[in-house]
Coordinates of N, CA and C in Angstrom, one line a residue:
M1 N 174.2 118.0 64.1 CA 173.5 116.7 63.9 C 173.2 116.5 62.4
N2 N 173.6 115.4 61.8 CA 173.4 115.2 60.4 C 171.9 114.8 60.2
R3 N 171.6 114.7 58.9 CA 170.2 114.5 58.5 C 169.7 113.1 59.0
H4 N 170.6 112.1 58.9 CA 170.2 110.8 59.3 C 169.9 110.7 60.8
A5 N 170.7 111.4 61.6 CA 170.5 111.4 63.1 C 169.2 112.1 63.4
T6 N 169.0 113.2 62.7 CA 167.8 114.0 63.0 C 166.5 113.1 62.7
A7 N 166.6 112.4 61.6 CA 165.4 111.6 61.2 C 165.2 110.5 62.2
L8 N 166.3 109.9 62.8 CA 166.1 108.9 63.8 C 165.5 109.5 65.1
L9 N 166.0 110.7 65.4 CA 165.4 111.3 66.6 C 163.9 111.6 66.5
V10 N 163.5 112.1 65.3 CA 162.1 112.4 65.0 C 161.3 111.1 65.1
F11 N 161.9 110.0 64.5 CA 161.2 108.7 64.5 C 161.0 108.2 66.0
F12 N 162.1 108.4 66.8 CA 162.0 108.0 68.2 C 161.0 108.8 69.0
I13 N 160.9 110.1 68.7 CA 159.9 110.9 69.4 C 158.5 110.5 69.0
I14 N 158.3 110.2 67.7 CA 157.0 109.8 67.3 C 156.6 108.5 67.9
C15 N 157.5 107.5 68.0 CA 157.2 106.2 68.6 C 156.9 106.4 70.1
L16 N 157.7 107.2 70.8 CA 157.5 107.5 72.2 C 156.1 108.1 72.4
G17 N 155.7 109.0 71.5 CA 154.4 109.6 71.7 C 153.3 108.6 71.5
I18 N 153.5 107.7 70.5 CA 152.4 106.7 70.2 C 152.3 105.8 71.4
Y19 N 153.5 105.4 72.0 CA 153.5 104.5 73.2 C 152.8 105.2 74.4
L20 N 153.1 106.5 74.6 CA 152.5 107.1 75.8 C 151.0 107.3 75.5
L21 N 150.6 107.4 74.3 CA 149.2 107.6 74.0 C 148.4 106.3 74.1
F22 N 149.0 105.2 73.6 CA 148.3 103.9 73.6 C 148.8 102.9 74.5
R23 N 149.7 103.2 75.4 CA 150.3 102.2 76.3 C 149.2 101.4 77.0
P24 N 149.2 100.1 76.9 CA 148.1 99.2 77.4 C 147.7 99.6 78.9
G25 N 146.4 100.0 79.0 CA 145.9 100.3 80.3 C 146.2 101.6 80.9
R26 N 147.3 102.2 80.5 CA 147.8 103.4 81.2 C 148.1 104.6 80.2
G27 N 147.9 104.3 78.9 CA 148.2 105.4 78.0 C 147.1 106.5 78.1
F28 N 147.4 107.7 77.5 CA 146.5 108.8 77.6 C 145.1 108.4 76.9
Y29 N 145.2 107.7 75.8 CA 144.0 107.3 75.1 C 143.0 106.5 76.1
W30 N 143.6 105.5 76.8 CA 142.8 104.7 77.6 C 142.3 105.4 78.9
V31 N 143.1 106.3 79.4 CA 142.7 107.1 80.5 C 141.5 108.0 80.2
I32 N 141.6 108.6 79.0 CA 140.5 109.5 78.6 C 139.3 108.7 78.3
K33 N 139.5 107.5 77.7 CA 138.3 106.6 77.3 C 137.6 106.2 78.6
R34 N 138.4 105.8 79.6 CA 137.8 105.3 80.9 C 137.1 106.4 81.6
S35 N 137.7 107.7 81.5 CA 137.0 108.8 82.1 C 135.7 109.1 81.4
F36 N 135.7 109.0 80.1 CA 134.4 109.2 79.3 C 133.4 108.2 79.7
Q37 N 133.8 106.9 79.8 CA 132.9 105.8 80.1 C 132.3 106.0 81.5
Q38 N 133.2 106.5 82.4 CA 132.8 106.7 83.8 C 131.7 107.8 83.9
D39 N 132.0 108.9 83.1 CA 131.1 110.0 83.1 C 129.7 109.6 82.5
N40 N 129.7 108.7 81.5 CA 128.5 108.2 80.9 C 127.8 107.3 81.9
K41 N 128.5 106.5 82.7 CA 127.9 105.6 83.7 C 127.2 106.5 84.8
I42 N 127.8 107.6 85.2 CA 127.2 108.4 86.2 C 125.9 109.1 85.6
I43 N 126.0 109.5 84.4 CA 124.8 110.1 83.8 C 123.7 109.1 83.7
I44 N 124.0 107.9 83.2 CA 123.0 106.8 83.1 C 122.4 106.5 84.5
E45 N 123.2 106.4 85.5 CA 122.6 106.0 86.8 C 121.8 107.2 87.4
D46 N 122.2 108.4 87.1 CA 121.5 109.6 87.6 C 120.1 109.6 86.9
I47 N 120.0 109.3 85.6 CA 118.8 109.2 84.9 C 117.9 108.2 85.5
L48 N 118.4 107.0 85.7 CA 117.6 105.9 86.2 C 117.1 106.2 87.6
K49 N 117.9 106.9 88.4 CA 117.5 107.2 89.8 C 116.4 108.3 89.7
M50 N 116.5 109.3 88.8 CA 115.5 110.3 88.6 C 114.2 109.7 88.2
L51 N 114.2 108.8 87.3 CA 113.0 108.2 86.8 C 112.3 107.3 87.9
Y52 N 113.1 106.7 88.7 CA 112.6 105.9 89.9 C 111.8 106.9 90.8
H53 N 112.4 108.0 91.2 CA 111.8 108.9 92.1 C 110.5 109.5 91.5
A54 N 110.6 109.8 90.2 CA 109.4 110.4 89.5 C 108.3 109.4 89.5
E55 N 108.5 108.1 89.2 CA 107.5 107.1 89.2 C 107.0 106.8 90.6
D56 N 107.9 106.9 91.6 CA 107.6 106.6 93.0 C 106.6 107.6 93.5
N57 N 106.7 108.9 92.9 CA 105.8 109.9 93.4 C 104.6 110.0 92.4
S58 N 104.4 109.0 91.6 CA 103.3 108.9 90.7 C 103.3 110.1 89.7
E59 N 104.5 110.4 89.3 CA 104.7 111.5 88.2 C 105.4 110.9 87.0
G60 N 105.0 111.4 85.9 CA 105.7 111.0 84.7 C 106.9 111.8 84.5
M61 N 107.8 111.5 83.6 CA 109.0 112.3 83.4 C 109.2 112.5 81.9
K62 N 109.1 113.8 81.5 CA 109.3 114.1 80.1 C 110.8 114.2 79.8
V63 N 111.1 114.0 78.5 CA 112.5 114.1 78.1 C 113.1 115.5 78.4
N64 N 112.3 116.5 78.2 CA 112.8 117.9 78.5 C 113.1 118.1 80.0
S65 N 112.3 117.4 80.8 CA 112.6 117.5 82.3 C 113.9 116.9 82.6
I66 N 114.3 115.8 81.9 CA 115.6 115.2 82.2 C 116.7 116.1 81.7
F67 N 116.5 116.7 80.5 CA 117.5 117.7 80.0 C 117.7 118.8 81.0
D68 N 116.6 119.4 81.6 CA 116.6 120.5 82.5 C 117.4 120.2 83.8
R69 N 117.3 118.9 84.2 CA 117.9 118.6 85.5 C 119.3 118.1 85.5
L70 N 119.8 117.8 84.3 CA 121.2 117.3 84.1 C 122.0 118.3 83.3
N71 N 123.1 118.6 83.9 CA 124.0 119.6 83.3 C 124.9 119.0 82.2
S72 N 124.3 118.7 81.1 CA 125.1 118.0 80.0 C 124.5 118.4 78.7
N73 N 125.3 118.2 77.6 CA 124.8 118.5 76.3 C 123.6 117.7 75.9
K74 N 122.6 118.3 75.4 CA 121.3 117.7 75.0 C 121.5 116.6 74.0
K75 N 122.3 116.8 73.0 CA 122.6 115.8 72.0 C 123.2 114.5 72.7
H76 N 124.1 114.8 73.6 CA 124.8 113.6 74.3 C 123.8 112.9 75.2
L77 N 122.9 113.7 75.8 CA 121.9 113.0 76.7 C 120.9 112.2 75.9
L78 N 120.5 112.7 74.7 CA 119.6 112.0 73.8 C 120.2 110.7 73.4
D79 N 121.5 110.7 73.0 CA 122.3 109.5 72.6 C 122.3 108.5 73.8
I80 N 122.4 109.0 75.0 CA 122.5 108.1 76.2 C 121.1 107.5 76.4
L81 N 120.0 108.3 76.2 CA 118.6 107.8 76.4 C 118.4 106.7 75.4
Q82 N 118.8 106.9 74.1 CA 118.6 105.9 73.1 C 119.4 104.6 73.4
K83 N 120.6 104.8 74.0 CA 121.4 103.7 74.3 C 120.8 102.8 75.4
I84 N 120.3 103.5 76.5 CA 119.8 102.7 77.6 C 118.4 102.1 77.3
E85 N 117.7 102.7 76.3 CA 116.4 102.1 75.8 C 116.7 100.9 75.0
S86 N 117.8 100.9 74.2 CA 118.2 99.7 73.4 C 118.6 98.6 74.3
E87 N 119.1 99.0 75.5 CA 119.6 98.0 76.5 C 118.5 97.5 77.4
G88 N 117.3 98.0 77.2 CA 116.1 97.5 77.9 C 115.9 98.1 79.3
L89 N 116.6 99.2 79.6 CA 116.5 99.8 80.9 C 115.4 100.8 81.1
I90 N 115.0 101.4 79.9 CA 113.8 102.3 79.9 C 112.9 102.0 78.8
N91 N 111.7 102.6 78.9 CA 110.7 102.5 77.8 C 110.3 103.9 77.5
S92 N 110.1 104.3 76.2 CA 109.6 105.7 75.9 C 108.3 105.6 75.1
S93 N 107.5 106.6 75.4 CA 106.2 106.7 74.6 C 106.0 108.2 74.3
G94 N 106.3 108.6 73.1 CA 106.2 110.0 72.8 C 107.4 110.7 73.5
D95 N 107.1 111.7 74.3 CA 108.2 112.4 75.1 C 108.3 111.9 76.5
I96 N 107.5 110.9 76.9 CA 107.5 110.4 78.2 C 108.4 109.1 78.4
V97 N 109.3 109.2 79.4 CA 110.2 108.1 79.6 C 109.9 107.4 80.9
K98 N 109.9 106.1 80.9 CA 109.6 105.3 82.1 C 110.7 104.2 82.3
L99 N 110.8 103.7 83.5 CA 111.7 102.6 83.7 C 111.1 101.3 83.3
S100 N 111.9 100.4 82.8 CA 111.5 99.0 82.7 C 111.7 98.3 84.0
N101 N 111.3 97.1 84.1 CA 111.6 96.3 85.4 C 113.1 96.2 85.6
T102 N 113.8 96.0 84.6 CA 115.3 95.9 84.7 C 115.9 97.2 85.1
G103 N 115.4 98.3 84.6 CA 115.9 99.6 84.9 C 115.5 100.0 86.4
R104 N 114.4 99.5 86.8 CA 114.0 99.8 88.2 C 114.9 99.0 89.2
D105 N 115.2 97.8 88.8 CA 116.2 97.0 89.7 C 117.5 97.7 89.8
Y106 N 118.0 98.2 88.6 CA 119.3 98.9 88.6 C 119.2 100.2 89.5
A107 N 118.1 101.0 89.3 CA 117.9 102.2 90.1 C 117.9 101.9 91.6
L108 N 117.3 100.8 92.0 CA 117.3 100.5 93.4 C 118.6 100.2 94.0
K109 N 119.5 99.6 93.1 CA 120.9 99.3 93.6 C 121.6 100.6 93.8
I110 N 121.4 101.6 93.0 CA 122.1 102.9 93.2 C 121.5 103.6 94.4
I111 N 120.2 103.5 94.6 CA 119.6 104.1 95.8 C 120.0 103.4 97.1
R112 N 120.2 102.1 97.0 CA 120.7 101.3 98.2 C 122.1 101.8 98.5
A113 N 123.0 101.9 97.5 CA 124.3 102.4 97.8 C 124.4 103.8 98.4
H114 N 123.5 104.7 97.8 CA 123.5 106.1 98.3 C 123.0 106.1 99.8
R115 N 122.0 105.4 100.1 CA 121.4 105.5 101.5 C 122.3 104.8 102.5
L116 N 122.9 103.7 102.1 CA 123.8 103.1 103.0 C 125.0 103.9 103.3
W117 N 125.5 104.6 102.2 CA 126.7 105.5 102.4 C 126.3 106.7 103.3
E118 N 125.1 107.2 103.2 CA 124.7 108.3 104.1 C 124.6 107.8 105.6
K119 N 124.2 106.5 105.7 CA 124.1 105.9 107.1 C 125.5 105.8 107.6
Y120 N 126.4 105.4 106.8 CA 127.8 105.2 107.2 C 128.4 106.6 107.6
L121 N 128.2 107.6 106.8 CA 128.7 108.9 107.1 C 128.2 109.5 108.4
S122 N 126.9 109.2 108.7 CA 126.2 109.7 109.9 C 126.7 109.0 111.1
E123 N 127.1 107.7 111.0 CA 127.5 106.9 112.2 C 129.0 106.7 112.4
E124 N 129.7 106.7 111.3 CA 131.1 106.4 111.4 C 132.1 107.5 111.1
T125 N 131.6 108.7 110.8 CA 132.5 109.8 110.4 C 132.1 111.0 111.2
G126 N 132.9 112.1 111.1 CA 132.5 113.3 111.7 C 132.0 114.4 110.7
Y127 N 131.7 113.9 109.5 CA 131.2 114.9 108.5 C 129.8 115.5 109.0
D128 N 129.7 116.8 108.7 CA 128.4 117.5 109.0 C 127.3 116.9 108.2
K129 N 126.1 116.9 108.8 CA 124.9 116.3 108.1 C 124.6 117.0 106.8
L130 N 125.0 118.3 106.6 CA 124.8 118.9 105.4 C 125.7 118.4 104.2
E131 N 126.7 117.6 104.6 CA 127.6 117.0 103.6 C 127.2 115.6 103.2
W132 N 126.4 115.0 104.0 CA 126.1 113.6 103.8 C 125.5 113.3 102.4
H133 N 124.6 114.1 102.0 CA 123.9 113.8 100.7 C 124.8 114.0 99.5
D134 N 125.6 115.1 99.4 CA 126.5 115.3 98.3 C 127.6 114.2 98.2
R135 N 128.1 113.9 99.4 CA 129.2 112.8 99.4 C 128.6 111.5 99.0
A136 N 127.4 111.2 99.4 CA 126.8 109.9 99.0 C 126.4 110.0 97.5
E137 N 126.1 111.1 96.9 CA 125.8 111.3 95.5 C 127.0 110.9 94.7
H138 N 128.2 111.2 95.2 CA 129.4 110.8 94.5 C 129.8 109.4 94.7
M139 N 129.7 108.9 95.9 CA 130.1 107.5 96.2 C 129.2 106.5 95.6
E140 N 127.9 106.8 95.4 CA 127.0 105.8 95.0 C 127.4 105.2 93.6
H141 N 128.1 105.9 92.8 CA 128.5 105.5 91.5 C 129.8 104.6 91.5
H142 N 130.4 104.5 92.7 CA 131.7 103.8 92.8 C 131.7 102.6 93.6
L143 N 130.5 102.3 94.3 CA 130.4 101.1 95.1 C 129.9 99.9 94.3
S144 N 130.6 98.8 94.2 CA 130.1 97.7 93.5 C 129.0 97.0 94.4
E145 N 128.3 96.1 93.8 CA 127.3 95.4 94.6 C 127.9 94.7 95.8
E146 N 129.1 94.1 95.6 CA 129.8 93.4 96.7 C 130.2 94.4 97.8
D147 N 130.7 95.6 97.4 CA 131.0 96.6 98.4 C 129.8 97.1 99.1
T148 N 128.7 97.2 98.4 CA 127.4 97.7 99.0 C 126.9 96.7 100.1
D149 N 127.0 95.4 99.7 CA 126.5 94.3 100.6 C 127.4 94.3 101.8
H150 N 128.7 94.5 101.6 CA 129.6 94.4 102.8 C 129.4 95.6 103.7
L151 N 129.1 96.8 103.1 CA 128.8 98.0 103.9 C 127.5 97.8 104.7
A152 N 126.5 97.2 104.1 CA 125.2 96.9 104.8 C 125.5 96.0 106.0
L153 N 126.3 95.0 105.8 CA 126.6 94.0 106.9 C 127.4 94.7 108.0
Q154 N 128.3 95.6 107.6 CA 129.1 96.3 108.6 C 128.2 97.2 109.5
L155 N 127.1 97.8 108.8 CA 126.2 98.7 109.6 C 125.1 98.0 110.3
G156 N 125.0 96.6 110.2 CA 124.0 95.9 110.8 C 122.7 95.8 110.0
N157 N 122.9 95.9 108.6 CA 121.7 95.8 107.7 C 120.6 96.8 108.1
P158 N 120.9 98.1 108.2 CA 119.8 99.1 108.6 C 118.7 99.1 107.7
R159 N 117.5 99.5 108.2 CA 116.3 99.6 107.3 C 116.1 101.0 106.8
F160 N 116.6 102.0 107.5 CA 116.4 103.4 107.2 C 117.7 104.2 107.2
D161 N 117.8 105.2 106.3 CA 119.0 106.1 106.4 C 118.8 107.2 107.4
P162 N 119.8 108.1 107.6 CA 119.6 109.1 108.7 C 118.5 110.1 108.5
H163 N 117.9 110.1 107.2 CA 116.8 111.0 107.0 C 115.5 110.3 107.2
G164 N 115.5 109.0 107.4 CA 114.3 108.2 107.6 C 113.8 107.6 106.3
D165 N 114.6 107.7 105.2 CA 114.3 107.1 103.9 C 114.6 105.6 104.0
P166 N 113.7 104.7 103.5 CA 114.0 103.3 103.6 C 115.1 102.9 102.7
I167 N 116.0 102.0 103.2 CA 117.1 101.4 102.4 C 116.7 100.1 101.8
P168 N 116.8 100.1 100.4 CA 116.4 98.8 99.8 C 117.3 97.7 100.2
S169 N 116.7 96.5 100.3 CA 117.5 95.3 100.6 C 118.2 94.9 99.3
S170 N 119.1 93.9 99.4 CA 119.8 93.4 98.2 C 118.9 92.9 97.2
K171 N 117.6 92.6 97.6 CA 116.6 92.1 96.7 C 115.6 93.2 96.2
G172 N 115.9 94.4 96.7 CA 115.1 95.5 96.2 C 113.9 95.7 97.1
E173 N 113.8 95.1 98.2 CA 112.6 95.2 99.1 C 112.8 96.4 100.0
M174 N 111.8 97.2 100.3 CA 111.9 98.3 101.2 C 110.7 98.4 102.2
H175 N 111.0 98.9 103.4 CA 110.0 99.2 104.4 C 109.3 100.5 104.0
K176 N 108.1 100.6 104.4 CA 107.4 101.9 104.2 C 107.7 102.9 105.2
I177 N 107.6 104.2 104.8 CA 107.8 105.3 105.8 C 106.5 105.4 106.6
A178 N 106.6 105.4 107.9 CA 105.4 105.5 108.8 C 105.0 107.0 108.9
G179 N 103.8 107.3 108.7 CA 103.3 108.6 108.9 C 102.9 109.3 107.6
K180 N 102.6 110.6 107.8 CA 102.2 111.5 106.7 C 102.9 112.9 106.8
P181 N 102.9 113.7 105.7 CA 103.5 115.0 105.8 C 102.8 115.8 107.0
L182 N 103.7 116.6 107.6 CA 103.2 117.4 108.8 C 102.0 118.2 108.5
P183 N 101.8 118.9 107.4 CA 100.6 119.7 107.2 C 99.4 118.9 107.0
S184 N 99.5 117.6 106.9 CA 98.2 116.8 106.8 C 97.5 116.6 108.1
F185 N 98.1 117.0 109.2 CA 97.4 116.7 110.5 C 96.8 118.0 111.0
P186 N 95.7 117.8 111.8 CA 95.0 119.0 112.4 C 95.7 119.5 113.6
V187 N 95.3 120.6 114.1 CA 95.8 121.2 115.3 C 95.5 120.3 116.5
G188 N 96.5 120.2 117.4 CA 96.3 119.3 118.5 C 97.0 118.0 118.4
T189 N 97.4 117.7 117.1 CA 98.1 116.4 116.9 C 99.4 116.3 117.6
V190 N 99.7 115.2 118.2 CA 101.1 115.0 118.8 C 101.7 113.8 118.0
G191 N 102.9 114.0 117.5 CA 103.5 112.9 116.8 C 105.0 113.0 116.9
K192 N 105.7 112.1 116.2 CA 107.2 112.1 116.2 C 107.6 112.1 114.7
I193 N 108.8 112.8 114.5 CA 109.3 112.9 113.1 C 109.9 111.5 112.7
T194 N 109.4 111.0 111.6 CA 109.9 109.7 111.1 C 110.8 109.9 109.8
H195 N 110.6 111.1 109.2 CA 111.3 111.2 107.9 C 111.5 112.7 107.6
I196 N 112.7 113.1 107.1 CA 112.9 114.5 106.6 C 113.5 114.4 105.2
E197 N 112.7 114.9 104.2 CA 113.1 114.8 102.8 C 114.4 115.7 102.6
D198 N 115.4 115.1 101.9 CA 116.6 115.9 101.7 C 116.7 116.6 100.4
E199 N 115.6 116.6 99.6 CA 115.5 117.4 98.4 C 114.2 118.1 98.3
P200 N 114.2 119.3 97.8 CA 115.3 120.1 97.4 C 116.2 120.5 98.5
E201 N 117.4 120.7 98.2 CA 118.5 121.0 99.2 C 118.2 122.3 100.0
I202 N 117.6 123.3 99.4 CA 117.4 124.6 100.1 C 116.4 124.4 101.2
I203 N 115.4 123.6 101.0 CA 114.4 123.3 102.0 C 115.0 122.4 103.1
Y204 N 115.7 121.4 102.7 CA 116.4 120.5 103.7 C 117.3 121.3 104.6
K205 N 118.1 122.2 104.1 CA 119.0 123.0 104.9 C 118.2 123.9 105.9
Q206 N 117.1 124.4 105.4 CA 116.2 125.2 106.3 C 115.7 124.4 107.5
I207 N 115.3 123.2 107.2 CA 114.8 122.3 108.3 C 115.9 122.0 109.3
L208 N 117.1 121.7 108.7 CA 118.3 121.3 109.6 C 118.7 122.6 110.5
A209 N 118.6 123.7 109.9 CA 118.9 125.0 110.6 C 118.0 125.2 111.8
E210 N 116.8 124.6 111.7 CA 115.9 124.7 112.8 C 116.2 123.8 114.0
G211 N 117.1 122.8 113.7 CA 117.5 121.9 114.7 C 116.6 120.7 114.9
L212 N 115.7 120.5 113.9 CA 114.8 119.3 113.9 C 115.5 118.1 113.4
H213 N 115.1 116.9 113.9 CA 115.8 115.7 113.5 C 114.8 114.5 113.7
I214 N 115.2 113.3 113.1 CA 114.4 112.1 113.2 C 114.2 111.8 114.7
G215 N 112.9 111.5 115.1 CA 112.7 111.1 116.5 C 112.1 112.2 117.3
S216 N 112.3 113.4 116.9 CA 111.8 114.6 117.6 C 110.2 114.5 117.8
Q217 N 109.7 114.7 119.0 CA 108.3 114.8 119.1 C 107.8 116.2 118.9
V218 N 106.6 116.3 118.3 CA 106.0 117.6 117.9 C 104.6 117.6 118.3
K219 N 104.1 118.8 118.6 CA 102.7 119.1 118.9 C 102.2 120.3 118.0
I220 N 101.3 120.1 117.2 CA 100.8 121.1 116.2 C 99.8 122.0 117.0
V221 N 100.2 123.3 116.9 CA 99.3 124.3 117.6 C 98.6 125.3 116.7
E222 N 99.1 125.3 115.4 CA 98.4 126.2 114.4 C 98.7 125.6 113.1
A223 N 97.7 125.6 112.2 CA 97.8 125.0 110.9 C 96.9 125.7 109.9
N224 N 97.5 126.5 108.9 CA 96.7 127.1 107.9 C 97.5 127.2 106.6
E225 N 97.0 127.9 105.6 CA 97.6 128.0 104.4 C 98.9 128.8 104.4
R226 N 99.1 129.6 105.4 CA 100.2 130.5 105.5 C 101.4 130.0 106.4
R227 N 101.0 129.2 107.4 CA 102.1 128.7 108.3 C 101.6 127.5 109.1
I228 N 102.6 126.7 109.5 CA 102.4 125.6 110.4 C 103.2 125.9 111.7
K229 N 102.5 126.0 112.8 CA 103.2 126.3 114.1 C 103.1 125.0 115.0
F230 N 104.3 124.6 115.5 CA 104.3 123.4 116.4 C 105.3 123.6 117.5
H231 N 105.2 122.8 118.5 CA 106.2 122.8 119.6 C 106.9 121.5 119.6
S232 N 108.2 121.6 119.9 CA 109.1 120.4 120.0 C 110.2 120.7 120.9
V233 N 110.5 119.8 121.8 CA 111.5 119.9 122.8 C 111.6 121.3 123.5
G234 N 110.4 121.7 123.9 CA 110.3 123.0 124.6 C 110.5 124.2 123.7
E235 N 110.6 124.1 122.4 CA 110.8 125.2 121.5 C 109.5 125.3 120.6
E236 N 109.3 126.6 120.1 CA 108.2 126.8 119.2 C 108.8 127.0 117.8
Y237 N 108.2 126.3 116.8 CA 108.7 126.4 115.4 C 107.6 126.9 114.5
I238 N 107.9 127.7 113.6 CA 106.9 128.2 112.6 C 107.5 128.0 111.2
L239 N 106.9 127.2 110.4 CA 107.4 126.9 109.0 C 106.3 127.1 108.0
A240 N 106.7 127.5 106.8 CA 105.8 127.6 105.7 C 105.3 126.2 105.3
P241 N 104.0 126.0 104.9 CA 103.5 124.7 104.6 C 104.4 123.9 103.6
I242 N 105.0 124.7 102.6 CA 105.8 124.0 101.6 C 107.1 123.4 102.2
V243 N 107.6 124.0 103.3 CA 108.7 123.5 104.0 C 108.3 122.4 104.9
A244 N 107.2 122.6 105.7 CA 106.7 121.6 106.6 C 106.3 120.3 105.9
A245 N 106.0 120.4 104.6 CA 105.6 119.2 103.8 C 106.7 118.2 103.7
N246 N 107.9 118.7 103.9 CA 109.1 117.8 103.7 C 109.4 117.0 105.0
I247 N 108.6 117.3 106.0 CA 108.7 116.6 107.3 C 107.6 115.6 107.5
T248 N 107.9 114.3 107.7 CA 106.8 113.3 107.9 C 106.8 113.0 109.4
I249 N 105.5 113.0 109.9 CA 105.4 112.6 111.3 C 104.4 111.4 111.4
E250 N 104.6 110.6 112.5 CA 103.7 109.5 112.8 C 102.9 109.9 114.1
E251 N 101.6 109.9 114.0 CA 100.8 110.4 115.1 C 101.0 109.4 116.3
L252 N 101.1 110.0 117.5 CA 101.3 109.2 118.7 C 99.9 109.1 119.4
K253 N 99.7 107.9 120.0 CA 98.5 107.8 120.8 C 98.6 108.5 122.1
K254 N 97.6 108.7 122.8 CA 97.6 109.5 124.1 C 98.5 108.8 125.1
E255 N 98.4 107.5 125.1 CA 99.3 106.8 126.1 C 100.8 106.9 125.8
E256 N 101.1 107.0 124.5 CA 102.5 107.2 124.1 C 103.0 108.6 124.5

């Protein structure tokens, strides 16, 4: 091959490489860019959801707490926090970060998608209940508002997810969970389970392993700092208070 032919071949290879890299919509550059943007979107939505739950529990959230809970580079997370603050989704004061009204609305949309998808998995698929939360964690970032509204309609616009958590409406309205944590009640209380908290996962799995579920009736027979003992469906259960606190029951009247 002469020098001229070699130069043409090299030029062709370079042009082909540039085309494959920057091909409109499908080139490697655009694929990587979309993947990076999608990763950032997931991080942003996870931050907003964390802040919502923190404020919902009357707790503040420090920047370091966000760093600790997200597996990402701290410099990158700080850049994202600055970005979403400039977009009006959060407000910061010192090292405390809070949602703005706009950020709260956004967070509720993610929570709505998550809880509707858990409801879908529980009613329309054969996935084990231990998989519902993780699968919904992934899917919540990929459902558009239109998809979410369609899913809600398909499921009959449910008010609660399979754990008893209220599902926000399209306008961000939510029903309250009836009842109080199990350890709040005295011995002799008879009630029914209205909510089982699915975080932290290790406690949630322990509750599921006991075979307890929404709607189960319970009668408390012992309650102290070391353990909560109760009867349900003919079985006796003994849980540590920290575990029992993730179970919400609504007290039943004698006639019920």
